[in-house]
Amino acid sequence: MKNMSQMMKQVKKLQAQMEKAQQEIEASEFEGTAGGGVVKVRINGKKEVLAVTIDPQVVDPDDVEMLQDLIVAAVNEAIKAADEMIAKQMGRFTGGLNIPGL
């Protein structure tokens, strides 16, 4: 039974470490840019958009599609940065296993 008790302590410690890492991730901010930095998007670790910055020079009423594409590209870049950090942080706990939801 002693081994079971030690294992449960280790599981609780690991769970606390994972919760702390998750909180750190959620508090982190990530930035994606497009068009050489004329469009910038900041998101948090929950992948919620915090801010969108658009250089006024890129706003062309005759080419709204380009601006839309730049925004999409910047958002996707920010999400990719968040995903990479999440995978790196959680990989410490999963040992490289791809566990859904982590």
CSV table of N, CA and C in Angstrom, one decimal:
chain,number,residue,atom,x,y,z
A,1,MET,N,0.8,-1.2,0.0
A,1,MET,CA,0.0,0.0,0.0
A,1,MET,C,0.9,1.3,0.0
A,2,LYS,N,2.1,1.2,0.5
A,2,LYS,CA,2.9,2.3,0.6
A,2,LYS,C,3.2,2.9,-0.8
A,3,ASN,N,3.4,1.9,-1.8
A,3,ASN,CA,3.7,2.4,-3.2
A,3,ASN,C,2.5,3.1,-3.8
A,4,MET,N,1.3,2.6,-3.4
A,4,MET,CA,0.1,3.3,-3.9
A,4,MET,C,0.0,4.7,-3.4
A,5,SER,N,0.3,4.9,-2.1
A,5,SER,CA,0.3,6.2,-1.5
A,5,SER,C,1.3,7.1,-2.1
A,6,GLN,N,2.5,6.6,-2.4
A,6,GLN,CA,3.5,7.4,-3.1
A,6,GLN,C,3.1,7.8,-4.5
A,7,MET,N,2.5,6.8,-5.2
A,7,MET,CA,2.0,7.1,-6.5
A,7,MET,C,0.9,8.1,-6.5
A,8,MET,N,0.0,8.1,-5.6
A,8,MET,CA,-1.1,9.1,-5.5
A,8,MET,C,-0.5,10.5,-5.2
A,9,LYS,N,0.5,10.5,-4.4
A,9,LYS,CA,1.2,11.8,-4.1
A,9,LYS,C,1.8,12.4,-5.4
A,10,GLN,N,2.5,11.5,-6.1
A,10,GLN,CA,3.1,11.9,-7.4
A,10,GLN,C,2.0,12.4,-8.4
A,11,VAL,N,0.9,11.7,-8.4
A,11,VAL,CA,-0.2,12.1,-9.4
A,11,VAL,C,-0.7,13.4,-9.0
A,12,LYS,N,-0.9,13.7,-7.7
A,12,LYS,CA,-1.4,15.0,-7.2
A,12,LYS,C,-0.4,16.1,-7.5
A,13,LYS,N,0.9,15.8,-7.3
A,13,LYS,CA,1.9,16.8,-7.6
A,13,LYS,C,1.9,17.1,-9.1
A,14,LEU,N,1.9,16.1,-9.9
A,14,LEU,CA,1.8,16.3,-11.4
A,14,LEU,C,0.6,17.1,-11.8
A,15,GLN,N,-0.5,16.8,-11.2
A,15,GLN,CA,-1.8,17.5,-11.5
A,15,GLN,C,-1.6,19.0,-11.2
A,16,ALA,N,-1.0,19.3,-10.0
A,16,ALA,CA,-0.8,20.7,-9.6
A,16,ALA,C,0.1,21.4,-10.6
A,17,GLN,N,1.2,20.7,-11.0
A,17,GLN,CA,2.1,21.3,-12.0
A,17,GLN,C,1.4,21.6,-13.3
A,18,MET,N,0.6,20.6,-13.7
A,18,MET,CA,-0.1,20.8,-15.0
A,18,MET,C,-1.1,22.0,-14.9
A,19,GLU,N,-1.8,22.1,-13.8
A,19,GLU,CA,-2.7,23.2,-13.6
A,19,GLU,C,-2.0,24.6,-13.6
A,20,LYS,N,-0.8,24.6,-13.0
A,20,LYS,CA,0.0,25.8,-12.9
A,20,LYS,C,0.4,26.2,-14.4
A,21,ALA,N,0.9,25.2,-15.1
A,21,ALA,CA,1.3,25.4,-16.5
A,21,ALA,C,0.2,25.9,-17.3
A,22,GLN,N,-1.0,25.3,-17.1
A,22,GLN,CA,-2.2,25.8,-17.9
A,22,GLN,C,-2.5,27.2,-17.6
A,23,GLN,N,-2.4,27.6,-16.3
A,23,GLN,CA,-2.7,29.0,-15.9
A,23,GLN,C,-1.7,29.9,-16.6
A,24,GLU,N,-0.4,29.5,-16.6
A,24,GLU,CA,0.6,30.3,-17.2
A,24,GLU,C,0.4,30.5,-18.7
A,25,ILE,N,-0.1,29.4,-19.3
A,25,ILE,CA,-0.4,29.5,-20.8
A,25,ILE,C,-1.5,30.4,-21.0
A,26,GLU,N,-2.6,30.3,-20.2
A,26,GLU,CA,-3.7,31.2,-20.4
A,26,GLU,C,-3.4,32.6,-20.2
A,27,ALA,N,-2.4,32.9,-19.3
A,27,ALA,CA,-2.1,34.3,-19.1
A,27,ALA,C,-1.1,34.8,-20.1
A,28,SER,N,-0.5,34.0,-20.9
A,28,SER,CA,0.5,34.4,-21.9
A,28,SER,C,-0.2,35.1,-23.1
A,29,GLU,N,0.6,35.9,-23.8
A,29,GLU,CA,0.1,36.6,-25.0
A,29,GLU,C,1.0,36.2,-26.1
A,30,PHE,N,0.4,36.1,-27.3
A,30,PHE,CA,1.1,35.8,-28.5
A,30,PHE,C,0.7,36.8,-29.6
A,31,GLU,N,1.7,37.0,-30.5
A,31,GLU,CA,1.4,38.0,-31.6
A,31,GLU,C,1.6,37.4,-32.9
A,32,GLY,N,0.8,37.7,-33.8
A,32,GLY,CA,0.9,37.3,-35.2
A,32,GLY,C,0.9,38.5,-36.1
A,33,THR,N,1.8,38.5,-37.1
A,33,THR,CA,1.8,39.7,-38.0
A,33,THR,C,1.6,39.2,-39.4
A,34,ALA,N,1.3,40.2,-40.3
A,34,ALA,CA,1.2,39.9,-41.7
A,34,ALA,C,1.5,41.1,-42.5
A,35,GLY,N,1.9,40.9,-43.7
A,35,GLY,CA,2.2,42.1,-44.6
A,35,GLY,C,3.4,42.9,-44.1
A,36,GLY,N,4.4,42.2,-43.6
A,36,GLY,CA,5.6,42.9,-43.1
A,36,GLY,C,5.3,43.7,-41.8
A,37,GLY,N,4.3,43.3,-41.1
A,37,GLY,CA,4.0,44.0,-39.8
A,37,GLY,C,2.9,45.1,-39.9
A,38,VAL,N,2.3,45.2,-41.1
A,38,VAL,CA,1.2,46.2,-41.2
A,38,VAL,C,-0.1,45.8,-40.5
A,39,VAL,N,-0.2,44.5,-40.3
A,39,VAL,CA,-1.4,44.0,-39.5
A,39,VAL,C,-0.8,43.1,-38.4
A,40,LYS,N,-1.2,43.5,-37.1
A,40,LYS,CA,-0.7,42.7,-36.0
A,40,LYS,C,-1.9,42.3,-35.2
A,41,VAL,N,-1.9,41.0,-34.7
A,41,VAL,CA,-2.9,40.5,-33.9
A,41,VAL,C,-2.3,39.9,-32.6
A,42,ARG,N,-2.9,40.3,-31.4
A,42,ARG,CA,-2.5,39.7,-30.2
A,42,ARG,C,-3.6,38.8,-29.6
A,43,ILE,N,-3.2,37.6,-29.2
A,43,ILE,CA,-4.2,36.7,-28.6
A,43,ILE,C,-3.6,36.2,-27.2
A,44,ASN,N,-4.5,35.7,-26.4
A,44,ASN,CA,-4.0,35.1,-25.2
A,44,ASN,C,-3.9,33.6,-25.3
A,45,GLY,N,-3.5,32.9,-24.3
A,45,GLY,CA,-3.4,31.5,-24.3
A,45,GLY,C,-4.7,30.7,-24.4
A,46,LYS,N,-5.8,31.4,-24.3
A,46,LYS,CA,-7.1,30.8,-24.5
A,46,LYS,C,-7.5,30.9,-26.0
A,47,LYS,N,-6.6,31.6,-26.8
A,47,LYS,CA,-6.8,31.8,-28.2
A,47,LYS,C,-8.0,32.8,-28.4
A,48,GLU,N,-8.1,33.8,-27.5
A,48,GLU,CA,-9.0,34.9,-27.6
A,48,GLU,C,-8.3,36.1,-28.2
A,49,VAL,N,-8.8,36.7,-29.2
A,49,VAL,CA,-8.2,37.9,-29.7
A,49,VAL,C,-8.3,39.0,-28.7
A,50,LEU,N,-7.1,39.6,-28.4
A,50,LEU,CA,-7.0,40.7,-27.5
A,50,LEU,C,-7.0,42.1,-28.2
A,51,ALA,N,-6.3,42.1,-29.4
A,51,ALA,CA,-6.1,43.4,-30.1
A,51,ALA,C,-5.8,43.1,-31.5
A,52,VAL,N,-6.2,44.0,-32.4
A,52,VAL,CA,-5.9,44.0,-33.8
A,52,VAL,C,-5.4,45.4,-34.1
A,53,THR,N,-4.2,45.5,-34.7
A,53,THR,CA,-3.6,46.8,-35.0
A,53,THR,C,-3.4,46.8,-36.5
A,54,ILE,N,-3.9,47.8,-37.2
A,54,ILE,CA,-3.8,47.9,-38.7
A,54,ILE,C,-3.1,49.2,-39.0
A,55,ASP,N,-2.1,49.2,-39.8
A,55,ASP,CA,-1.4,50.4,-40.2
A,55,ASP,C,-2.4,51.1,-41.2
A,56,PRO,N,-2.7,52.3,-41.0
A,56,PRO,CA,-3.6,53.1,-41.8
A,56,PRO,C,-3.2,53.0,-43.3
A,57,GLN,N,-2.0,52.9,-43.6
A,57,GLN,CA,-1.5,52.9,-45.0
A,57,GLN,C,-2.0,51.7,-45.8
A,58,VAL,N,-2.4,50.6,-45.1
A,58,VAL,CA,-2.8,49.4,-45.7
A,58,VAL,C,-4.3,49.4,-46.0
A,59,VAL,N,-5.0,50.3,-45.4
A,59,VAL,CA,-6.5,50.4,-45.6
A,59,VAL,C,-6.8,51.0,-47.0
A,60,ASP,N,-7.2,50.2,-47.9
A,60,ASP,CA,-7.6,50.7,-49.2
A,60,ASP,C,-9.0,50.3,-49.5
A,61,PRO,N,-9.9,51.2,-49.5
A,61,PRO,CA,-11.3,50.9,-49.8
A,61,PRO,C,-11.6,50.1,-51.0
A,62,ASP,N,-10.7,50.2,-52.0
A,62,ASP,CA,-10.8,49.4,-53.2
A,62,ASP,C,-10.3,48.0,-53.2
A,63,ASP,N,-9.6,47.7,-52.1
A,63,ASP,CA,-9.0,46.4,-51.9
A,63,ASP,C,-9.2,45.8,-50.5
A,64,VAL,N,-10.5,45.7,-50.1
A,64,VAL,CA,-10.8,45.2,-48.8
A,64,VAL,C,-10.4,43.8,-48.6
A,65,GLU,N,-10.4,43.0,-49.7
A,65,GLU,CA,-10.1,41.6,-49.6
A,65,GLU,C,-8.7,41.4,-49.1
A,66,MET,N,-7.7,42.2,-49.6
A,66,MET,CA,-6.4,42.1,-49.2
A,66,MET,C,-6.2,42.3,-47.6
A,67,LEU,N,-6.9,43.3,-47.1
A,67,LEU,CA,-6.9,43.6,-45.7
A,67,LEU,C,-7.5,42.4,-44.9
A,68,GLN,N,-8.6,41.9,-45.4
A,68,GLN,CA,-9.2,40.7,-44.8
A,68,GLN,C,-8.2,39.5,-44.7
A,69,ASP,N,-7.5,39.3,-45.9
A,69,ASP,CA,-6.5,38.2,-45.9
A,69,ASP,C,-5.4,38.4,-45.0
A,70,LEU,N,-4.9,39.7,-44.8
A,70,LEU,CA,-3.9,40.0,-43.9
A,70,LEU,C,-4.3,39.7,-42.4
A,71,ILE,N,-5.5,40.1,-42.1
A,71,ILE,CA,-6.0,39.9,-40.8
A,71,ILE,C,-6.1,38.4,-40.5
A,72,VAL,N,-6.6,37.6,-41.4
A,72,VAL,CA,-6.7,36.1,-41.3
A,72,VAL,C,-5.3,35.6,-41.1
A,73,ALA,N,-4.4,36.0,-41.9
A,73,ALA,CA,-3.0,35.5,-41.8
A,73,ALA,C,-2.4,35.8,-40.4
A,74,ALA,N,-2.6,37.0,-40.0
A,74,ALA,CA,-2.0,37.4,-38.7
A,74,ALA,C,-2.7,36.6,-37.5
A,75,VAL,N,-4.0,36.4,-37.6
A,75,VAL,CA,-4.6,35.6,-36.5
A,75,VAL,C,-4.1,34.2,-36.6
A,76,ASN,N,-4.0,33.6,-37.7
A,76,ASN,CA,-3.5,32.2,-37.8
A,76,ASN,C,-2.1,32.1,-37.3
A,77,GLU,N,-1.2,33.1,-37.6
A,77,GLU,CA,0.1,33.1,-37.1
A,77,GLU,C,0.2,33.1,-35.6
A,78,ALA,N,-0.7,34.0,-35.0
A,78,ALA,CA,-0.7,34.1,-33.5
A,78,ALA,C,-1.2,32.8,-32.9
A,79,ILE,N,-2.2,32.1,-33.5
A,79,ILE,CA,-2.7,30.9,-33.0
A,79,ILE,C,-1.6,29.8,-33.1
A,80,LYS,N,-0.9,29.8,-34.2
A,80,LYS,CA,0.2,28.8,-34.4
A,80,LYS,C,1.2,29.0,-33.3
A,81,ALA,N,1.6,30.3,-33.0
A,81,ALA,CA,2.5,30.5,-31.9
A,81,ALA,C,2.0,30.0,-30.6
A,82,ALA,N,0.7,30.2,-30.3
A,82,ALA,CA,0.1,29.7,-29.0
A,82,ALA,C,0.2,28.2,-29.0
A,83,ASP,N,-0.2,27.6,-30.1
A,83,ASP,CA,-0.2,26.1,-30.2
A,83,ASP,C,1.2,25.5,-29.9
A,84,GLU,N,2.2,26.2,-30.5
A,84,GLU,CA,3.5,25.7,-30.3
A,84,GLU,C,4.0,25.8,-28.9
A,85,MET,N,3.6,26.9,-28.2
A,85,MET,CA,4.0,27.0,-26.8
A,85,MET,C,3.2,26.0,-25.9
A,86,ILE,N,1.9,25.8,-26.2
A,86,ILE,CA,1.1,24.9,-25.5
A,86,ILE,C,1.7,23.5,-25.6
A,87,ALA,N,2.0,23.1,-26.8
A,87,ALA,CA,2.6,21.8,-27.1
A,87,ALA,C,3.9,21.6,-26.3
A,88,LYS,N,4.7,22.6,-26.3
A,88,LYS,CA,6.0,22.5,-25.6
A,88,LYS,C,5.8,22.4,-24.1
A,89,GLN,N,4.9,23.2,-23.6
A,89,GLN,CA,4.7,23.2,-22.1
A,89,GLN,C,4.0,21.9,-21.7
A,90,MET,N,3.0,21.5,-22.4
A,90,MET,CA,2.3,20.2,-22.0
A,90,MET,C,3.1,19.0,-22.3
A,91,GLY,N,4.0,19.1,-23.3
A,91,GLY,CA,4.8,18.0,-23.7
A,91,GLY,C,5.7,17.5,-22.5
A,92,ARG,N,6.0,18.5,-21.6
A,92,ARG,CA,6.8,18.1,-20.4
A,92,ARG,C,6.1,17.1,-19.6
A,93,PHE,N,4.7,17.1,-19.6
A,93,PHE,CA,3.9,16.3,-18.7
A,93,PHE,C,3.5,15.0,-19.4
A,94,THR,N,3.3,15.1,-20.7
A,94,THR,CA,2.8,13.9,-21.5
A,94,THR,C,3.9,13.1,-22.1
A,95,GLY,N,5.1,13.5,-22.0
A,95,GLY,CA,6.2,12.7,-22.6
A,95,GLY,C,6.1,12.5,-24.1
A,96,GLY,N,5.5,13.5,-24.8
A,96,GLY,CA,5.3,13.4,-26.2
A,96,GLY,C,4.1,12.7,-26.7
A,97,LEU,N,3.3,12.2,-25.8
A,97,LEU,CA,2.0,11.6,-26.1
A,97,LEU,C,1.1,12.7,-26.6
A,98,ASN,N,0.3,12.4,-27.6
A,98,ASN,CA,-0.7,13.3,-28.1
A,98,ASN,C,-2.0,13.1,-27.4
A,99,ILE,N,-2.2,13.7,-26.3
A,99,ILE,CA,-3.4,13.5,-25.5
A,99,ILE,C,-4.4,14.6,-25.8
A,100,PRO,N,-5.6,14.3,-26.3
A,100,PRO,CA,-6.6,15.3,-26.7
A,100,PRO,C,-7.0,16.1,-25.5
A,101,GLY,N,-7.1,17.4,-25.7
A,101,GLY,CA,-7.5,18.4,-24.7
A,101,GLY,C,-6.3,18.9,-23.9
A,102,LEU,N,-5.1,18.5,-24.1
A,102,LEU,CA,-4.0,19.0,-23.4
A,102,LEU,C,-3.1,19.8,-24.4
